[in-house]
């Protein structure tokens, strides 16, 4: 009985994995078609296939291992009054702090303090995350007495922007915001979502327009040069590709990286951590927005 049960278990896992790979392929095809009209450099077939394979390997590791089983593995920094500016890690849609485990390990190796958070309710409004971001910024500031940097993946970048637009003094409380695959101007894929935060990520939806209005009201557009926006021309979740950029920001293109794997791309991690560890920045690729 035991060998037969094992066979059925492996068959079940294989079926789920195959189903995910098929869905991912459909997303890639849709993104490739939509990106034909985008200003970002168009990816070729080999780059799309490579991106598909990256995501097939990386995403299950994140969603089926790190987040459900390892999210408490590396606690936030507890020391107070360290000399290094701290980092706030803000995850994206249907994720938790376990998403950032590779980043936490790198930050620890660099002796950079960090604070993370779980965005809850999972399917709530992005505006409901504002107090959570505010509390995380306060905790990070307490570690060194310096305004922290924010590193945000996907929807986490919108949560950071919503927080920045929530009060006149928010911008003065942070040093820089690094976003990775954030749908700053929405994403085509969100048209199929009926969840609160999913609807808020629709391209040019009412919530997106309201956020922009609040930013303009608080003169937040002057802070655009404090944003670094990583984006990819093979992002299977946020597309058209240029919707992950902001006008006036340091928009950095990574060719051939899918949505989840983009957050762990060597260039994204290395250059972002260099910005965190020092005041300098490395050369960037800018595009018109």
CSV table of C-alpha atoms in Angstrom, one decimal:
chain,number,residue,atom,x,y,z
A,1,UNK,CA,0.0,0.0,0.0
A,2,UNK,CA,2.8,2.4,0.9
A,3,UNK,CA,4.6,2.3,-2.5
A,4,UNK,CA,1.2,2.8,-4.3
A,5,UNK,CA,0.5,5.8,-2.1
A,6,UNK,CA,3.8,7.3,-2.9
A,7,UNK,CA,3.2,6.9,-6.6
A,8,UNK,CA,-0.2,8.6,-6.3
A,9,UNK,CA,1.5,11.4,-4.2
A,10,UNK,CA,4.2,12.0,-6.8
A,11,UNK,CA,1.5,11.9,-9.6
A,12,UNK,CA,-0.5,14.5,-7.8
A,13,UNK,CA,2.5,16.8,-7.3
A,14,UNK,CA,3.4,16.3,-11.0
A,15,UNK,CA,-0.1,17.2,-12.1
A,16,UNK,CA,-0.1,20.4,-10.1
A,17,UNK,CA,3.4,21.3,-11.4
A,18,UNK,CA,2.4,20.6,-15.0
A,19,UNK,CA,-0.8,22.6,-14.6
A,20,UNK,CA,1.2,25.6,-13.2
A,21,UNK,CA,3.6,25.4,-16.1
A,22,UNK,CA,0.8,25.5,-18.6
A,23,UNK,CA,-0.9,28.5,-16.9
A,24,UNK,CA,2.5,30.2,-16.8
A,25,UNK,CA,2.9,29.6,-20.5
A,26,UNK,CA,-0.5,31.2,-21.2
A,27,UNK,CA,0.5,34.2,-19.2
A,28,UNK,CA,3.8,34.5,-21.1
A,29,UNK,CA,1.9,34.3,-24.5
A,30,UNK,CA,-0.5,37.0,-23.4
A,31,UNK,CA,2.3,39.2,-22.1
A,32,UNK,CA,4.2,38.8,-25.4
A,33,UNK,CA,1.2,39.8,-27.4
A,34,UNK,CA,0.4,42.9,-25.3
A,35,UNK,CA,4.0,44.0,-25.2
A,36,UNK,CA,4.0,44.3,-29.0
A,37,UNK,CA,2.5,47.8,-28.6
A,38,UNK,CA,4.8,48.8,-25.7
A,39,UNK,CA,7.7,51.2,-25.8
A,40,UNK,CA,10.0,48.7,-23.9
A,41,UNK,CA,12.4,46.6,-25.9
A,42,UNK,CA,10.6,43.6,-27.3
A,43,UNK,CA,11.8,40.2,-26.1
A,44,UNK,CA,12.5,37.4,-28.6
A,45,UNK,CA,11.2,33.9,-28.4
A,46,UNK,CA,14.4,32.5,-26.7
A,47,UNK,CA,14.1,35.1,-24.0
A,48,UNK,CA,10.4,34.2,-23.4
A,49,UNK,CA,11.2,30.5,-23.2
A,50,UNK,CA,14.1,31.2,-20.8
A,51,UNK,CA,11.8,33.4,-18.6
A,52,UNK,CA,9.2,30.6,-18.6
A,53,UNK,CA,11.7,28.1,-17.4
A,54,UNK,CA,13.1,30.5,-14.7
A,55,UNK,CA,9.6,31.0,-13.3
A,56,UNK,CA,8.8,27.3,-13.4
A,57,UNK,CA,11.7,26.7,-11.1
A,58,UNK,CA,11.6,29.8,-8.9
A,59,UNK,CA,7.9,30.5,-8.2
A,60,UNK,CA,7.1,27.1,-6.7
A,61,UNK,CA,10.1,27.4,-4.3
A,62,UNK,CA,8.7,30.8,-3.1
A,63,UNK,CA,5.0,29.8,-2.9
A,64,UNK,CA,5.3,26.2,-1.9
A,65,UNK,CA,8.3,26.3,0.5
A,66,UNK,CA,9.6,29.7,1.7
A,67,UNK,CA,6.3,31.4,2.4
A,68,UNK,CA,4.3,28.5,4.0
A,69,UNK,CA,7.1,26.9,5.9
A,70,UNK,CA,10.1,29.3,6.3
A,71,UNK,CA,8.5,32.8,6.7
A,72,UNK,CA,9.6,33.0,10.4
A,73,UNK,CA,13.1,31.6,9.8
A,74,UNK,CA,15.0,34.9,9.8
A,75,UNK,CA,13.5,37.4,12.3
A,76,UNK,CA,13.7,41.2,11.8
A,77,UNK,CA,16.7,43.1,13.1
A,78,UNK,CA,16.4,43.8,16.8
A,79,UNK,CA,19.4,45.9,17.6
A,80,UNK,CA,18.9,49.6,18.2
A,81,UNK,CA,21.0,52.6,17.2
A,82,UNK,CA,23.1,50.8,14.6
A,83,UNK,CA,25.1,53.0,12.3
A,84,UNK,CA,23.8,51.6,9.0
A,85,UNK,CA,20.5,52.8,7.5
A,86,UNK,CA,17.9,50.2,7.8
A,87,UNK,CA,15.7,48.6,5.0
A,88,UNK,CA,12.0,48.0,4.9
A,89,UNK,CA,11.0,44.9,2.9
A,90,UNK,CA,7.4,45.1,1.4
A,91,UNK,CA,6.2,42.0,-0.4
A,92,UNK,CA,3.5,41.8,-3.1
A,93,UNK,CA,0.2,40.1,-3.9
A,94,UNK,CA,-0.6,36.8,-2.0
A,95,UNK,CA,2.9,36.8,-0.5
A,96,UNK,CA,4.4,37.2,3.0
A,97,UNK,CA,7.7,38.1,4.5
A,98,UNK,CA,9.1,34.6,3.6
A,99,UNK,CA,9.3,36.0,0.1
A,100,UNK,CA,12.4,37.9,1.1
A,101,UNK,CA,14.5,35.2,2.6
A,102,UNK,CA,17.4,35.4,0.1
A,103,UNK,CA,17.4,39.2,0.6
A,104,UNK,CA,17.4,38.8,4.4
A,105,UNK,CA,20.5,36.5,4.1
A,106,UNK,CA,22.3,39.0,2.0
A,107,UNK,CA,21.4,41.9,4.3
A,108,UNK,CA,22.6,40.0,7.3
A,109,UNK,CA,25.9,39.3,5.5
A,110,UNK,CA,26.3,43.1,4.9
A,111,UNK,CA,25.3,43.9,8.5
A,112,UNK,CA,22.4,46.0,7.1
A,113,UNK,CA,19.4,46.0,9.5
A,114,UNK,CA,16.0,45.2,8.1
A,115,UNK,CA,12.3,45.2,9.0
A,116,UNK,CA,9.6,43.2,7.1
A,117,UNK,CA,5.9,43.0,7.3
A,118,UNK,CA,2.9,40.8,6.2
A,119,UNK,CA,0.4,42.7,4.1
A,120,UNK,CA,-3.0,41.8,5.6
A,121,UNK,CA,-5.8,41.2,4.8
A,122,UNK,CA,-4.5,39.3,1.9
A,123,UNK,CA,-7.3,40.4,-0.5
A,124,UNK,CA,-8.1,43.7,1.1
A,125,UNK,CA,-7.7,47.2,-0.3
A,126,UNK,CA,-4.2,48.4,-0.8
A,127,UNK,CA,-5.1,51.4,1.3
A,128,UNK,CA,-5.5,49.1,4.3
A,129,UNK,CA,-1.8,48.4,4.1
A,130,UNK,CA,-0.9,52.0,4.8
A,131,UNK,CA,-0.8,51.6,8.7
A,132,UNK,CA,1.3,48.5,8.3
A,133,UNK,CA,3.9,50.3,6.1
A,134,UNK,CA,3.8,53.2,8.5
A,135,UNK,CA,4.6,51.0,11.5
A,136,UNK,CA,7.4,49.2,9.6
A,137,UNK,CA,9.0,52.5,8.7
A,138,UNK,CA,8.8,53.6,12.3
A,139,UNK,CA,10.5,50.4,13.5
A,140,UNK,CA,13.2,50.7,10.8
A,141,UNK,CA,13.9,54.3,11.8
A,142,UNK,CA,14.3,53.3,15.4
A,143,UNK,CA,17.1,50.9,14.5
A,144,UNK,CA,19.5,53.7,13.4
A,145,UNK,CA,17.7,57.0,13.8
A,146,UNK,CA,18.0,57.4,10.0
A,147,UNK,CA,15.2,57.4,7.4
A,148,UNK,CA,15.2,53.9,5.9
A,149,UNK,CA,15.1,52.6,2.4
A,150,UNK,CA,12.1,50.7,1.1
A,151,UNK,CA,12.5,47.7,-1.2
A,152,UNK,CA,9.2,46.5,-2.6
A,153,UNK,CA,8.1,43.8,-4.9
A,154,UNK,CA,5.0,44.0,-7.2
A,155,UNK,CA,2.0,45.3,-5.3
A,156,UNK,CA,4.2,46.2,-2.4
A,157,UNK,CA,5.4,49.2,-4.4
A,158,UNK,CA,1.8,50.4,-4.7
A,159,UNK,CA,1.4,50.0,-0.9
A,160,UNK,CA,4.5,52.1,-0.5
A,161,UNK,CA,3.1,54.8,-2.8
A,162,UNK,CA,-0.2,54.8,-1.0
A,163,UNK,CA,1.6,55.3,2.3
A,164,UNK,CA,3.7,58.2,0.8
A,165,UNK,CA,0.4,59.8,-0.4
A,166,UNK,CA,-1.2,59.4,3.0
A,167,UNK,CA,0.4,62.3,4.8
A,168,UNK,CA,2.5,65.4,4.1
A,169,UNK,CA,5.5,64.2,6.2
A,170,UNK,CA,5.7,60.6,4.9
A,171,UNK,CA,8.3,61.4,2.1
A,172,UNK,CA,10.6,63.0,4.7
A,173,UNK,CA,10.6,59.8,6.7
A,174,UNK,CA,12.3,57.6,4.0
A,175,UNK,CA,15.5,57.8,2.0
A,176,UNK,CA,14.7,55.9,-1.2
A,177,UNK,CA,12.2,53.5,-2.7
A,178,UNK,CA,13.3,50.6,-4.8
A,179,UNK,CA,10.4,48.8,-6.6
A,180,UNK,CA,10.7,45.5,-8.4
A,181,UNK,CA,8.0,44.6,-11.0
A,182,UNK,CA,5.5,47.0,-9.5
A,183,UNK,CA,2.4,47.8,-11.6
A,184,UNK,CA,2.8,51.5,-11.1
A,185,UNK,CA,0.3,52.1,-13.9
A,186,UNK,CA,-1.6,48.9,-13.5
A,187,UNK,CA,-1.4,45.7,-15.4
A,188,UNK,CA,-3.4,44.2,-18.3
A,189,UNK,CA,-3.8,40.9,-16.3
A,190,UNK,CA,-5.7,42.6,-13.5
A,191,UNK,CA,-8.8,43.0,-15.7
A,192,UNK,CA,-9.6,39.4,-14.8
A,193,UNK,CA,-9.5,40.0,-11.0
A,194,UNK,CA,-12.5,40.6,-8.8
A,195,UNK,CA,-10.6,40.9,-5.6
A,196,UNK,CA,-10.3,44.3,-3.9
A,197,UNK,CA,-6.5,44.8,-4.4
A,198,UNK,CA,-6.7,43.0,-7.7
A,199,UNK,CA,-9.1,45.5,-9.1
A,200,UNK,CA,-6.9,48.3,-7.9
A,201,UNK,CA,-4.1,47.0,-10.1
A,202,UNK,CA,-6.2,47.4,-13.3
A,203,UNK,CA,-4.6,49.7,-15.9
A,204,UNK,CA,-5.6,53.3,-15.2
A,205,UNK,CA,-8.5,52.3,-12.9
A,206,UNK,CA,-10.2,54.7,-10.6
A,207,UNK,CA,-8.0,53.7,-7.7
A,208,UNK,CA,-4.8,54.3,-9.7
A,209,UNK,CA,-6.1,57.7,-10.8
A,210,UNK,CA,-7.0,58.6,-7.3
A,211,UNK,CA,-3.5,57.6,-6.1
A,212,UNK,CA,-2.0,59.8,-8.7
A,213,UNK,CA,-4.2,62.7,-7.7
A,214,UNK,CA,-3.2,62.3,-4.1
A,215,UNK,CA,0.5,62.3,-5.0
A,216,UNK,CA,0.1,65.4,-7.1
A,217,UNK,CA,-1.8,67.1,-4.3
A,218,UNK,CA,1.1,66.4,-1.9
A,219,UNK,CA,3.6,67.3,-4.5
A,220,UNK,CA,4.9,63.7,-4.4
A,221,UNK,CA,5.9,64.0,-8.0
A,222,UNK,CA,9.0,65.8,-6.8
A,223,UNK,CA,10.1,62.6,-5.2
A,224,UNK,CA,10.2,60.6,-8.4
A,225,UNK,CA,13.9,60.9,-8.6
A,226,UNK,CA,14.1,59.0,-5.3
A,227,UNK,CA,12.4,55.9,-6.9
A,228,UNK,CA,14.4,53.1,-8.6
A,229,UNK,CA,12.0,50.9,-10.6
A,230,UNK,CA,13.2,47.6,-11.8
A,231,UNK,CA,11.1,46.1,-14.7
A,232,UNK,CA,11.4,43.4,-17.3
A,233,UNK,CA,10.3,42.9,-20.9
A,234,UNK,CA,9.3,39.3,-20.0
A,235,UNK,CA,7.3,40.0,-16.9
A,236,UNK,CA,4.3,37.5,-17.0
A,237,UNK,CA,2.3,39.4,-14.4
A,238,UNK,CA,2.9,43.1,-14.9
A,239,UNK,CA,2.5,44.1,-18.5
A,240,UNK,CA,2.7,46.0,-20.8
A,241,UNK,CA,6.3,46.1,-19.5
A,242,UNK,CA,6.6,49.9,-19.2
A,243,UNK,CA,3.7,50.0,-16.7
A,244,UNK,CA,6.3,49.0,-14.1
A,245,UNK,CA,8.1,52.4,-14.6
A,246,UNK,CA,7.5,55.8,-13.2
A,247,UNK,CA,8.0,59.1,-15.0
A,248,UNK,CA,11.2,60.8,-13.7
A,249,UNK,CA,12.3,57.7,-11.8
A,250,UNK,CA,15.5,55.7,-12.3
A,251,UNK,CA,13.8,53.0,-14.5
A,252,UNK,CA,16.1,50.0,-14.9
A,253,UNK,CA,15.3,47.3,-17.5
A,254,UNK,CA,16.2,43.7,-16.9
A,255,UNK,CA,15.9,41.7,-20.2
A,256,UNK,CA,14.4,38.2,-20.0
A,257,UNK,CA,13.3,37.9,-16.3
A,258,UNK,CA,9.8,36.8,-15.2
A,259,UNK,CA,7.8,38.4,-12.4
A,260,UNK,CA,8.9,36.4,-9.3
A,261,UNK,CA,12.4,35.6,-10.5
A,262,UNK,CA,13.0,39.3,-11.2
A,263,UNK,CA,13.2,39.9,-7.5
A,264,UNK,CA,16.1,37.5,-7.2
A,265,UNK,CA,17.9,38.3,-10.4
A,266,UNK,CA,21.6,38.8,-9.7
A,267,UNK,CA,21.7,42.3,-11.2
A,268,UNK,CA,18.6,43.4,-9.3
A,269,UNK,CA,19.9,42.1,-6.0
A,270,UNK,CA,23.5,43.3,-6.4
A,271,UNK,CA,22.8,46.8,-7.6
A,272,UNK,CA,20.0,47.3,-5.1
A,273,UNK,CA,22.1,46.1,-2.2
A,274,UNK,CA,24.9,48.4,-3.4
A,275,UNK,CA,22.5,51.3,-3.1
A,276,UNK,CA,21.5,50.1,0.4
A,277,UNK,CA,25.1,49.6,1.6
A,278,UNK,CA,26.4,52.9,0.3
A,279,UNK,CA,25.4,56.3,-1.0
A,280,UNK,CA,26.6,55.5,-4.5
A,281,UNK,CA,24.6,54.0,-7.4
A,282,UNK,CA,25.6,52.0,-10.4
A,283,UNK,CA,24.8,52.9,-14.0
A,284,UNK,CA,21.2,52.5,-15.0
A,285,UNK,CA,19.2,51.9,-18.1
A,286,UNK,CA,16.6,54.6,-18.5
A,287,UNK,CA,13.6,54.6,-20.8
A,288,UNK,CA,11.1,57.2,-21.7
A,289,UNK,CA,7.9,56.8,-19.6
